[in-house]
Coordinates of C-alpha atoms in Angstrom, one line a residue:
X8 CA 0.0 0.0 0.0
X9 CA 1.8 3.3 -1.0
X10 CA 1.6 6.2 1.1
X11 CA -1.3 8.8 0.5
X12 CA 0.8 12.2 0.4
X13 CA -0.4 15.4 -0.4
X14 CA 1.1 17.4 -2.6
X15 CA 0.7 20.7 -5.3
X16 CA -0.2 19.2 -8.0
X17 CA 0.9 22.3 -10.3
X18 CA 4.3 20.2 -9.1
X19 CA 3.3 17.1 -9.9
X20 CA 2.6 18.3 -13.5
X21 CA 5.6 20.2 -13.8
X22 CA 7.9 17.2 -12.7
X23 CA 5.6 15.4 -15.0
X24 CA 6.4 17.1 -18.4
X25 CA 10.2 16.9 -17.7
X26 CA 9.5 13.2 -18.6
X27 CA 10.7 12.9 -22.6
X28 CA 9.4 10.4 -24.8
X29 CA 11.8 7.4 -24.1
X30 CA 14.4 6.8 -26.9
X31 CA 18.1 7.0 -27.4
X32 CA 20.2 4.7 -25.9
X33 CA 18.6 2.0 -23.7
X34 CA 20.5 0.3 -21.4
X35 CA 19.0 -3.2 -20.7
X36 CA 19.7 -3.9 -16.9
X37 CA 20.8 -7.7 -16.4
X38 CA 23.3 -8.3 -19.5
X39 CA 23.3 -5.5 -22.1
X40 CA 24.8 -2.4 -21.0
X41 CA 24.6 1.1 -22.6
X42 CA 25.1 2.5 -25.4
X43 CA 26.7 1.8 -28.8
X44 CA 30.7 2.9 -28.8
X45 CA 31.1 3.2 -32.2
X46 CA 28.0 6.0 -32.2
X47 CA 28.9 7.7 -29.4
X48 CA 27.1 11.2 -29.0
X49 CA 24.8 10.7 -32.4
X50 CA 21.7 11.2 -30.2
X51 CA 20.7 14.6 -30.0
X52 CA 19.8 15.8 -26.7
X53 CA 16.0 15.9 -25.3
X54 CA 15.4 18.8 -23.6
X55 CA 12.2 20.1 -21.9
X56 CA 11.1 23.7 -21.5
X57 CA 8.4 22.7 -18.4
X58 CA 8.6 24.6 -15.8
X59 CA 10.4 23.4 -12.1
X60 CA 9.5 23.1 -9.1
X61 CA 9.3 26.1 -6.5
X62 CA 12.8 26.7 -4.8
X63 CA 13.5 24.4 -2.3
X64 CA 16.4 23.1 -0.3
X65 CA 17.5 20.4 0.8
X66 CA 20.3 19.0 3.0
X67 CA 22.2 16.4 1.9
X68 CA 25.6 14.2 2.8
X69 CA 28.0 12.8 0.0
X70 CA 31.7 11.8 -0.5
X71 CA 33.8 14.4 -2.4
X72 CA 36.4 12.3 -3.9
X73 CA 39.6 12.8 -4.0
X74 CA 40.2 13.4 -8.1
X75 CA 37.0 15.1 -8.2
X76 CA 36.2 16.6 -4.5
X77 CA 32.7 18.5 -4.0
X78 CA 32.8 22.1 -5.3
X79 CA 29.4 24.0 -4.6
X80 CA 30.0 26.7 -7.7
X81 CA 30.8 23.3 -10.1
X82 CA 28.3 24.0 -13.5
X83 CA 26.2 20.4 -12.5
X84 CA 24.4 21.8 -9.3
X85 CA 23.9 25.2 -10.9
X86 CA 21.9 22.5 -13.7
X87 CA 20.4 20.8 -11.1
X88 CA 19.1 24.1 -9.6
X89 CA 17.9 25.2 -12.8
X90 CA 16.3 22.2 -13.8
X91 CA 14.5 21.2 -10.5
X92 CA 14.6 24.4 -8.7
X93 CA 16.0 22.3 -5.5
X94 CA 19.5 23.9 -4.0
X95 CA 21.7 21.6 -1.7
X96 CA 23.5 22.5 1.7
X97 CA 25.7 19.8 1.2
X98 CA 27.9 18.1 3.5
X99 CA 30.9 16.5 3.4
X100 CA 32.8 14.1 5.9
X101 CA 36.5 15.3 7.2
X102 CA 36.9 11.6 7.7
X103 CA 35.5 8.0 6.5
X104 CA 31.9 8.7 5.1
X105 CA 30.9 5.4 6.5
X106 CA 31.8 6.8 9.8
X107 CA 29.5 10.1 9.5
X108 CA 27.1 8.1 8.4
X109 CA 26.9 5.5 11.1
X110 CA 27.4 8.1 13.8
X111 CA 24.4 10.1 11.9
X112 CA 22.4 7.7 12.0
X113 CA 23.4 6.8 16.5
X114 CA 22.4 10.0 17.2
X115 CA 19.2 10.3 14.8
X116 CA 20.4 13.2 13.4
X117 CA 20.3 12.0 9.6
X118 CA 20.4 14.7 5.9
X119 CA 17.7 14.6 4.0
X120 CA 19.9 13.0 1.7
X121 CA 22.7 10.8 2.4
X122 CA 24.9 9.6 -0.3
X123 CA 26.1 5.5 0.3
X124 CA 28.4 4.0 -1.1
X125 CA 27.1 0.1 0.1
X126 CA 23.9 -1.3 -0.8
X127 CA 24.6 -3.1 2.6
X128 CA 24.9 -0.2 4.6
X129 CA 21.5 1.4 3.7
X130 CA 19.7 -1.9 3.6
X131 CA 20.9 -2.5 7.3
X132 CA 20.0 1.0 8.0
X133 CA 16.7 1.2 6.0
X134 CA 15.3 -2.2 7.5
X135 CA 16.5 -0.8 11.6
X136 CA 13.7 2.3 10.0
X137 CA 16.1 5.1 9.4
X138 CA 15.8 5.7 5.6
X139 CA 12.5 5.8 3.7
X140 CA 11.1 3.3 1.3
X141 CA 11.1 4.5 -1.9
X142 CA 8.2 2.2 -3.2
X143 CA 5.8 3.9 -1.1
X144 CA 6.2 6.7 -3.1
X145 CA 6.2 6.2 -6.5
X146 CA 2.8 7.8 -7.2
X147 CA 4.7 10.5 -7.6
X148 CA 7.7 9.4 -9.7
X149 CA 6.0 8.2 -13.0
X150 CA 9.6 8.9 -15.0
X151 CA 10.6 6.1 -12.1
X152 CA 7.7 4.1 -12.7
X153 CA 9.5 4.1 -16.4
X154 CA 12.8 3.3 -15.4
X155 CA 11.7 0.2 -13.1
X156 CA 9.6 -1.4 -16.2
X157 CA 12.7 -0.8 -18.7
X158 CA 15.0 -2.0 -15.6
X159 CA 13.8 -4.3 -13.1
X160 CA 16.7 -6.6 -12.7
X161 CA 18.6 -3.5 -11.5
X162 CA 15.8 -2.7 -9.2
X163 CA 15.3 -5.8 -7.8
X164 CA 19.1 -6.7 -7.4
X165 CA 18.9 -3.6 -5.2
X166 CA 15.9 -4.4 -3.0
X167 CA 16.1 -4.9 1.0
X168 CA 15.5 -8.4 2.6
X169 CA 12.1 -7.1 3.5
X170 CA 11.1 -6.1 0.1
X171 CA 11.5 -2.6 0.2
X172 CA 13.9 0.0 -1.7
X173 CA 15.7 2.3 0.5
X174 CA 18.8 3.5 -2.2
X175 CA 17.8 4.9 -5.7
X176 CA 19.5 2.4 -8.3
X177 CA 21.3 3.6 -11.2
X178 CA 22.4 2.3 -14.2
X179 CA 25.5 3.7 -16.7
X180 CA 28.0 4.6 -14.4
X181 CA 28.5 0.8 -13.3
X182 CA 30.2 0.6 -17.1
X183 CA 33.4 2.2 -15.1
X184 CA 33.7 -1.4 -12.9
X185 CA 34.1 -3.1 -16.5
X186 CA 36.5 -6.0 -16.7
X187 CA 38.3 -7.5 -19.5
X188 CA 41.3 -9.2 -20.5
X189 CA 43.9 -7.6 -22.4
X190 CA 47.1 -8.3 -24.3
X191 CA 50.1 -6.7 -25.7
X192 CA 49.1 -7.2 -29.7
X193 CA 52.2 -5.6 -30.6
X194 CA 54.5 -8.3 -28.7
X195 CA 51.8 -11.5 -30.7
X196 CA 52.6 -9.7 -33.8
X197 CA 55.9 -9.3 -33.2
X198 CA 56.3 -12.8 -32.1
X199 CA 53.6 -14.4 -34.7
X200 CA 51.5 -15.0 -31.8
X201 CA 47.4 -15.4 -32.4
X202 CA 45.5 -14.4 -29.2
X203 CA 44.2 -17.7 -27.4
X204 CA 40.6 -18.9 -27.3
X205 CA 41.2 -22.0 -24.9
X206 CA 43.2 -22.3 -21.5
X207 CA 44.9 -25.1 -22.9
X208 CA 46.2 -22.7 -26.1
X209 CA 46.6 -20.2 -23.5
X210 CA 48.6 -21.9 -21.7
X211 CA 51.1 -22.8 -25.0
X212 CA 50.9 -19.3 -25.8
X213 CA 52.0 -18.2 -22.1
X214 CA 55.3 -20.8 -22.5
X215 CA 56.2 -19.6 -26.2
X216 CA 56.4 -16.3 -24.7
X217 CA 58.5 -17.6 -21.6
X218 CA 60.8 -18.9 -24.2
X219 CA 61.2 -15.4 -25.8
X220 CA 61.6 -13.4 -22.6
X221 CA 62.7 -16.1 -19.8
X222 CA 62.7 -13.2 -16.7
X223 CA 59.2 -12.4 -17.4
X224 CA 55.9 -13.8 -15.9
X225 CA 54.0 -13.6 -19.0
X226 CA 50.6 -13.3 -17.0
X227 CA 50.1 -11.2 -14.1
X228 CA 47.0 -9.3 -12.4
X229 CA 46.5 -7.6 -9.5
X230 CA 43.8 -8.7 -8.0
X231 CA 45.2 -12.1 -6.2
X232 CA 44.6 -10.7 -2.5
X233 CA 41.0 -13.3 -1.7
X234 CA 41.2 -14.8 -4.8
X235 CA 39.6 -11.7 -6.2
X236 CA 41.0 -13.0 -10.2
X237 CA 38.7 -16.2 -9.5
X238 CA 35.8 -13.8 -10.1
X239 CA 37.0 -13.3 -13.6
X240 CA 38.2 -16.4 -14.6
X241 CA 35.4 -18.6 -13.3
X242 CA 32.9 -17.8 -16.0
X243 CA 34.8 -19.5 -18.8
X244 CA 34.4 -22.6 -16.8
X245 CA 30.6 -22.4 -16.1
X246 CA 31.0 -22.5 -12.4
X247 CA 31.5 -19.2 -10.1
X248 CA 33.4 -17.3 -7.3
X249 CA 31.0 -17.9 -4.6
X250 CA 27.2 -18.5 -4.4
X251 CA 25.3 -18.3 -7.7
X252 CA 21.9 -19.3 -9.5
X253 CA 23.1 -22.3 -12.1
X254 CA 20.5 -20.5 -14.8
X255 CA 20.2 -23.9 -16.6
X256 CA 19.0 -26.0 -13.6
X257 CA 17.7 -22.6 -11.2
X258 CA 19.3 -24.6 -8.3
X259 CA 21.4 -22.5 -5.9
X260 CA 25.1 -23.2 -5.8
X261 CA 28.7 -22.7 -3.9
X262 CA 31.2 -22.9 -7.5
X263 CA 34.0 -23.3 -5.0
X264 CA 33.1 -26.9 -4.6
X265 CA 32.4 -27.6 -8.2
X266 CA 34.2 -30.0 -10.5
X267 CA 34.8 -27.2 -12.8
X268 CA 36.0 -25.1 -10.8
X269 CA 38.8 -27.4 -9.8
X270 CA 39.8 -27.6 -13.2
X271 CA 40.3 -24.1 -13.2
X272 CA 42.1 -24.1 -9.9
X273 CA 44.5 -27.1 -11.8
X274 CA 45.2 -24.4 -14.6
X275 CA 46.4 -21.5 -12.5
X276 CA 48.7 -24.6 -10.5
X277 CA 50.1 -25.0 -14.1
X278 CA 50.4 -21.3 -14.5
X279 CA 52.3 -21.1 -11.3
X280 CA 54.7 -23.9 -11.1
X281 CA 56.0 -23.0 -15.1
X282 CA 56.6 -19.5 -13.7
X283 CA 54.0 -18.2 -16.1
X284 CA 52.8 -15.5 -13.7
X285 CA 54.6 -14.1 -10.6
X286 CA 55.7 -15.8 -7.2
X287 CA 54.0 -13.3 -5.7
X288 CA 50.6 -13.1 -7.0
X289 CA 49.0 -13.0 -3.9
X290 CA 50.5 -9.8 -3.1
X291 CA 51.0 -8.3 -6.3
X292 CA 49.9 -4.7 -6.0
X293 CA 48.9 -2.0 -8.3
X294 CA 52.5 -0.4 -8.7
X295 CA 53.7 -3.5 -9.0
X296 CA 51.4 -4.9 -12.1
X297 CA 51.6 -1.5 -13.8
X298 CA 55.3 -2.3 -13.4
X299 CA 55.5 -5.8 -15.1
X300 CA 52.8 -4.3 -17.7
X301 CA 55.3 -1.8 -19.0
X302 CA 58.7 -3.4 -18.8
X303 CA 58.0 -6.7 -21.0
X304 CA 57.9 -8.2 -17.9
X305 CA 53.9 -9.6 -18.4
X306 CA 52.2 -9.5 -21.8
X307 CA 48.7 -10.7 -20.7
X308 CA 46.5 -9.2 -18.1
X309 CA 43.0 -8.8 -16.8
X310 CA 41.8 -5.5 -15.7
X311 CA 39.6 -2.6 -16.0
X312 CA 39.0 -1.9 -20.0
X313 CA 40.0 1.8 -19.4
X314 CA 43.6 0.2 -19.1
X315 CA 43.6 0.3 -22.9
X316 CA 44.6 4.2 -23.2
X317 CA 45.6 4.3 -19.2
X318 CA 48.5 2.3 -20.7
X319 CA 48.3 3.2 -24.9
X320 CA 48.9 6.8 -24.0
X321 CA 51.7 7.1 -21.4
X322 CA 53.6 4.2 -23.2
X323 CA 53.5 5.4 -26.9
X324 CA 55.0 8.3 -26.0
X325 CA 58.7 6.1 -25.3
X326 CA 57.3 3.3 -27.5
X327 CA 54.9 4.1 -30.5
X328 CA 54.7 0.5 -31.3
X329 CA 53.4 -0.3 -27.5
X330 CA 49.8 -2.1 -28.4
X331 CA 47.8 -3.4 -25.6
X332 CA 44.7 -4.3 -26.5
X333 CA 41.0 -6.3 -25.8
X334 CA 41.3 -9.7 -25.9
X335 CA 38.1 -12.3 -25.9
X336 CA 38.1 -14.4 -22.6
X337 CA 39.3 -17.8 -23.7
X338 CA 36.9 -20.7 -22.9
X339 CA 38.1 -23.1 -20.2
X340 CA 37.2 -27.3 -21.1
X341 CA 33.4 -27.4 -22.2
X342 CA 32.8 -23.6 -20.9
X343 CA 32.4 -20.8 -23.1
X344 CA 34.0 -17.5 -23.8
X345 CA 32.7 -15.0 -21.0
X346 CA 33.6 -12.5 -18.9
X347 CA 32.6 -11.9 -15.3
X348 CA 29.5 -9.3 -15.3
X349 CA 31.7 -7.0 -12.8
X350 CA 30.2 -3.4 -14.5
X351 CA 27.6 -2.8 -11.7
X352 CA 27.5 0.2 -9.3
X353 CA 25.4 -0.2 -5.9
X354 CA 26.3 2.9 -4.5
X355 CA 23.2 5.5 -4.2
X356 CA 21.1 8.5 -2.5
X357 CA 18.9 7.8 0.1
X358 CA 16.1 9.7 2.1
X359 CA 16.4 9.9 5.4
X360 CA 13.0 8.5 7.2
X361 CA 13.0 11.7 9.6
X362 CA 13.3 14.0 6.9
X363 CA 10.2 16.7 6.3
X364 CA 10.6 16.6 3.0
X365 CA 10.0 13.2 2.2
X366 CA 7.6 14.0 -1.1
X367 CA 9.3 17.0 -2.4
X368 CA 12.7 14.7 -2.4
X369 CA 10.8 11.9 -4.2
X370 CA 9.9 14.0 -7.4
X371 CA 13.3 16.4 -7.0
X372 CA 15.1 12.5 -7.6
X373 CA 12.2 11.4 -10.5
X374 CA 14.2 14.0 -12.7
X375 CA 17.1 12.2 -12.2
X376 CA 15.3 8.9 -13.8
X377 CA 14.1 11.7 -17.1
X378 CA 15.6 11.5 -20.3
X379 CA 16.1 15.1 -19.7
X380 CA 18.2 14.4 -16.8
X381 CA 20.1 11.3 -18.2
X382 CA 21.2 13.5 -20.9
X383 CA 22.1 16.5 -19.7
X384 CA 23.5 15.2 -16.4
X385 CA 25.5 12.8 -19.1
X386 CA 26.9 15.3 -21.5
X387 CA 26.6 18.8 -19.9
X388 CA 25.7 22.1 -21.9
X389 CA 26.1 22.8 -25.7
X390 CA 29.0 24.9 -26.2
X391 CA 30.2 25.1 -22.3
X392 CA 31.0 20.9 -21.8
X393 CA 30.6 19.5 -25.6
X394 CA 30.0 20.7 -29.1
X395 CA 28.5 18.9 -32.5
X396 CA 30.3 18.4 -35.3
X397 CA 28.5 16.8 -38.3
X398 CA 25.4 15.4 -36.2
X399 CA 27.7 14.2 -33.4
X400 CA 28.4 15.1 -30.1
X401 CA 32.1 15.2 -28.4
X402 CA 33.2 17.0 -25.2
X403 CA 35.2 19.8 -25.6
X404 CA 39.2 19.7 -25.9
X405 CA 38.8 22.1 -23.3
X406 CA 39.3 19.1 -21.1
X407 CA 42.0 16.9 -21.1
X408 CA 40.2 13.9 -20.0
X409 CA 37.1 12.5 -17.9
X410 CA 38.8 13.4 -14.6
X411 CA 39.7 16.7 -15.6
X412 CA 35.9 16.8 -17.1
X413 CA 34.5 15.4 -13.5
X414 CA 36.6 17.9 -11.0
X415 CA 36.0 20.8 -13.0
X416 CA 32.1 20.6 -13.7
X417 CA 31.6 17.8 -11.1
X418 CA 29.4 16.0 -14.0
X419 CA 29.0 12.0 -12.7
X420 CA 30.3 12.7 -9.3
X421 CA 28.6 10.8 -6.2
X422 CA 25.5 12.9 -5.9
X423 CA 24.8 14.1 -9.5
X424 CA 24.2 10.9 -11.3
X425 CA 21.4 8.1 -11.5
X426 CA 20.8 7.4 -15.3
X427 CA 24.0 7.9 -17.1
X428 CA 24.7 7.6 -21.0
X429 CA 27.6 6.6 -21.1
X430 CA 28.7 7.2 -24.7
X431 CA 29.0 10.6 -22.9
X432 CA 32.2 9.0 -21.5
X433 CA 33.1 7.0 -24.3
X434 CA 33.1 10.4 -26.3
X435 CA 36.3 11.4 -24.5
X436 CA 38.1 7.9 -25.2
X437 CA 40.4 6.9 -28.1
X438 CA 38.8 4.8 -31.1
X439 CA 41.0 1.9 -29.5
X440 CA 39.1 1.8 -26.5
X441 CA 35.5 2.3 -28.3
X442 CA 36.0 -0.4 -29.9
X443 CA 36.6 -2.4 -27.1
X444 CA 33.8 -1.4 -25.6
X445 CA 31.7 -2.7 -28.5
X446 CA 34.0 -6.0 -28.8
X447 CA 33.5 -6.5 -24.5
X448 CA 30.0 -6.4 -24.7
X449 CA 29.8 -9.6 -26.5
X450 CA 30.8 -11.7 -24.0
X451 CA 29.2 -10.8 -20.9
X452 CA 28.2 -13.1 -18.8
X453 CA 24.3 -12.4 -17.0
X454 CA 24.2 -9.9 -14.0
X455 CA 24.6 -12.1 -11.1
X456 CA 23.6 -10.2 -7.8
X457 CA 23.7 -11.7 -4.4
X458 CA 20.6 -11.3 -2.4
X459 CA 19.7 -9.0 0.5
X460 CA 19.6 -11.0 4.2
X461 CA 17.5 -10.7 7.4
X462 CA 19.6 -9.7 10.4
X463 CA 18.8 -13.3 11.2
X464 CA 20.2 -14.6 7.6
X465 CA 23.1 -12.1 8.1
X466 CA 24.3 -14.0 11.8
X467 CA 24.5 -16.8 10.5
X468 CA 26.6 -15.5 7.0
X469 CA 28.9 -14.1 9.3
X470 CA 29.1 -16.7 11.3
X471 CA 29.1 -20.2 9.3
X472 CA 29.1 -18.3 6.0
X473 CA 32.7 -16.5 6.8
X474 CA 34.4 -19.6 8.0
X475 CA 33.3 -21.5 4.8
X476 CA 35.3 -18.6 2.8
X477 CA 38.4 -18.3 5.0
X478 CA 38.8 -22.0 4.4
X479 CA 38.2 -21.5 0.7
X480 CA 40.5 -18.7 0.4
X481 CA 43.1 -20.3 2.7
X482 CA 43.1 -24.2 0.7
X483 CA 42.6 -22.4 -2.8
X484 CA 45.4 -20.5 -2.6
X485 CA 47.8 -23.6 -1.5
X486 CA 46.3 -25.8 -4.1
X487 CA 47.5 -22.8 -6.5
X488 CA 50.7 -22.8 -5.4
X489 CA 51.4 -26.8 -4.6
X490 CA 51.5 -26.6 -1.2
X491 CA 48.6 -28.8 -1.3
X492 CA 47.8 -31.8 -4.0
X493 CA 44.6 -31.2 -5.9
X494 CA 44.0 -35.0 -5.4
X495 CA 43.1 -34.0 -1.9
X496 CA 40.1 -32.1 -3.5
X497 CA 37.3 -34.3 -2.0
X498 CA 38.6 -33.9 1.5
X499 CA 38.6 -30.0 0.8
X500 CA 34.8 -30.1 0.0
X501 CA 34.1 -32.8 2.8
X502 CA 35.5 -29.8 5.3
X503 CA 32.9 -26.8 3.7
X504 CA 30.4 -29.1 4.7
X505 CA 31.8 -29.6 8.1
X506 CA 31.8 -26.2 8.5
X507 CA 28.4 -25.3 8.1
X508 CA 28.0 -25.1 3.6
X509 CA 24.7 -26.6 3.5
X510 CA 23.1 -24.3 6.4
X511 CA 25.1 -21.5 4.3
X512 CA 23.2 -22.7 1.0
X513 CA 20.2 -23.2 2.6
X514 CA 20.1 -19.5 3.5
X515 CA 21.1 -18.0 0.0
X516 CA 18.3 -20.6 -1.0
X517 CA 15.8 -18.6 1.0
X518 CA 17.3 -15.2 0.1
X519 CA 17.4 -15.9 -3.3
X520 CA 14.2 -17.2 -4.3
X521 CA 12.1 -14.2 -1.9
X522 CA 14.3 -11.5 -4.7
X523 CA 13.0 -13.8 -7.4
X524 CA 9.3 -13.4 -6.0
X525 CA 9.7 -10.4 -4.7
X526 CA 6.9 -7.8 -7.2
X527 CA 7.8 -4.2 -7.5
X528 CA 4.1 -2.8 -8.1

């Protein structure tokens, strides 16, 4: 039952006209992301002349990030302002936000607004009654009401245990998290290399390129610390990181105790004891990869995709011929070709529960969820952020790249974004890159969200749940490096159980299938 809450209804119809027809780009939540690279900035922008809201303010608490801090006189607010008529007294933490916020939310002295950036946090905090549901109030949101039909995998991957929406989801910004696996194509060409499409050809390739350069470690990452690279490789071998839907069979499963994932865990033991990647890749840090990447050290990585020109640019400028490069995720024995669907972004506004403006927020943030305020939140102002040039957008060389672009206008920093086009982005990005954007796309695997738990669910994931990963982490990672025989494998899934997996499973069982049931309207 939603909330019956009075309003002006000349505000209702104003918010209502900033709606535009739907059209442009259309981001599909669940598996098909936004936006076409290789048109980036064809659409022309939609925007409405209805009239705003009355002047209003509102107070709100947000991060202001290092590389793009907060900056009240920044062109997006003075947009906002314009198109909603709603100013913010905006806050920002000398320390941790998480630490505001929990202390905010002790003393029950909350924003209007608070910025979070976990979908835990404000689903802890929204079910203990300190943020408002957002459901209840979508009678007055109808460019919302939109959004949830076109996305309602994003919506409900973001709901609360108890059913209800207490952060505003976004979609287009998450395309930042993208991950992908790249390669130096001017070392394969050099070398008469062809970019593998199996592990077992990726691991021949990995040796022949040993052979050439016997001090490097042909394949590195970063991301070893937890066995974080297990959530990109596992994929390619139909199994997964941690607790998943099987989408063939619907059953809820732990990949970690899969068949198939053992025969990933044998190929990385390969890896390892050929010296294909590094002693160290537990510990391997950013510096460190970055490092390997641009001394020949390591010719095959896995990383964000906006490592194509992080790299391309700074290393052309010693080394024109330096290449790197997508590369299609090679399939591991009867798996497929797919990449981990890591380009999600849970982080959000919310309203606080105590706030007296809990209607007038709602419609303020429907504008967010308006074409209008997609694009222009996206792209900026013709002439001050981009200009067209033969039918097609591209920001202005005014800035010398999306950071410069976010500091300076503070355009899709934490607070000013929901529905972001991200060609916007893409616009600012060399041809390399855009079309690994469009290559990328075709291997995604589906959007794989864990569910929301009860503080009773929650105990026991903490409890029984956290043990079963510490073991996993702990036997994984000496099965990687030979400490442990892989023939021991059975006695390693015998032990989850001791320690509580089917209690664990049972739980996501529960918490899985109430998201899957769970109706928005």
């Amino acid at each position: 039952m939603k909330k019956s809450v009075s309003v002006a209804m000349s505000s209702v119809l104003a918010l209502s006209m900033l709606a535009a027809c739907s059209g442009g780009n259309k981001h599909q939540g669940g598996g098909n992301p936004a936006g076409t690279p290789g048109a980036a900035g064809e659409t022309e922008p939609k925007v409405s002349t209805a009239p705003v809201q009355k002047e209003q303010t509102f107070t709100m608490l947000t991060e202001s990030h290092p590389n793009w801090p907060y900056d009240k006189n920044a062109l997006v607010w003075k947009i906002i302002k314009e198109k909603t008529g709603v100013s913010l007294n905006m806050q920002t933490p000398s320390g941790k936000l998480d630490d505001t916020i929990n202390l905010n939310v002790a003393s029950g002295n909350m924003p209007d607004i608070t910025f979070m950036l976990s979908l835990n946090q404000a689903n802890k905090y929204g079910q203990q009654g300190a943020l408002a549901n957002i459901l209840e109030y979508t009678e007055l949101m109808p460019n919302f009401q939109k959004w949830m039909e076109q996305y309602p995998d994003v919506v409900k991957s973001t709901l609360a245990a108890d059913g209800n929406l207490y952060v505003f989801p976004n979609e287009g910004i998450g395309e930042t998290n993208r991950m992908i696996w790249l390669y130096r194509e001017d070392i394969f060409t050099k070398h008469n290399l062809q970019p593998p499409t199996t592990y077992d050809e990726l691991y021949e390739v990995l040796k022949k390129l040993k052979e050439e350069y016997p001090d490097s470690y042909p394949f590195t990452f970063r991301t070893g610390n937890n066995l974080e690279i297990l959530r990109n490789l596992s994929p390619a071998f139909l199994t997964n990181e941690g607790y998943y839907v099987d989408e063939a069979t619907k059953e809820i499963k732990y990949g970690p105790v899969e068949d198939s994932y053992k025969t990933m865990i044998g190929y990385l033991n390969k890896f390892y004891k050929d010296g294909l990647m590094p002693k160290d890749w537990l510990t391997v840090d950013t510096k460190q990869w970055q490092d390997m990447i641009s001394t020949n050290q390591s010719f095959i990585t896995i990383d964000y995709i906006s490592r194509i020109d992080f790299f391309n640019i700074a290393m052309r400028k010693e080394n024109p011929e330096f290449n790197m490069q997508f590369m299609a995720p090679p399939a591991g024995p009867d798996g497929k070709a797919l990449n981990a669907y890591t380009h999600t972004n849970y982080s959000g506004m919310t309203v606080s529960s105590n706030s007296k403006h809990i209607p007038e927020i709602m419609q303020y943030m429907d504008w967010f969820y308006s074409e209008e305020g997609k694009d222009i939140l996206s792209w900026g102002i013709e002439g001050e952020t981009y200009e067209v040039e033969n039918g097609k957008r591209k920001i202005k060389s005014d800035f010398i790249d999306l950071t410069d672009l976010r500091k300076r206008t503070n355009l899709s920093t934490n607070g000013a974004y929901i529905w972001i086009d991200y060609d916007a982005h893409l616009a600012m990005s060399s041809e390399d890159l855009q079309q690994a954007y469009e290559e990328a796309r075709k291997y995604d695997d589906v959007l794989r969200p864990l569910p929301s738990f009860s503080e009773q669910e929650q105990e026991l994931i903490s409890t029984k749940g956290e043990a079963v990963q510490k073991n996993r982490n702990e036997t994984i990672s000496k099965f990687i490096l030979g400490e442990r025989s892989l023939d021991e494998w059975d006695r390693y899934v015998e032990g989850a159980y001791k320690l509580g997996l089917e209690e664990v499973l049972a739980t996501y069982r529960i918490a899985f299938e109430r998201a899957a049931n769970t109706k928005l309207n």
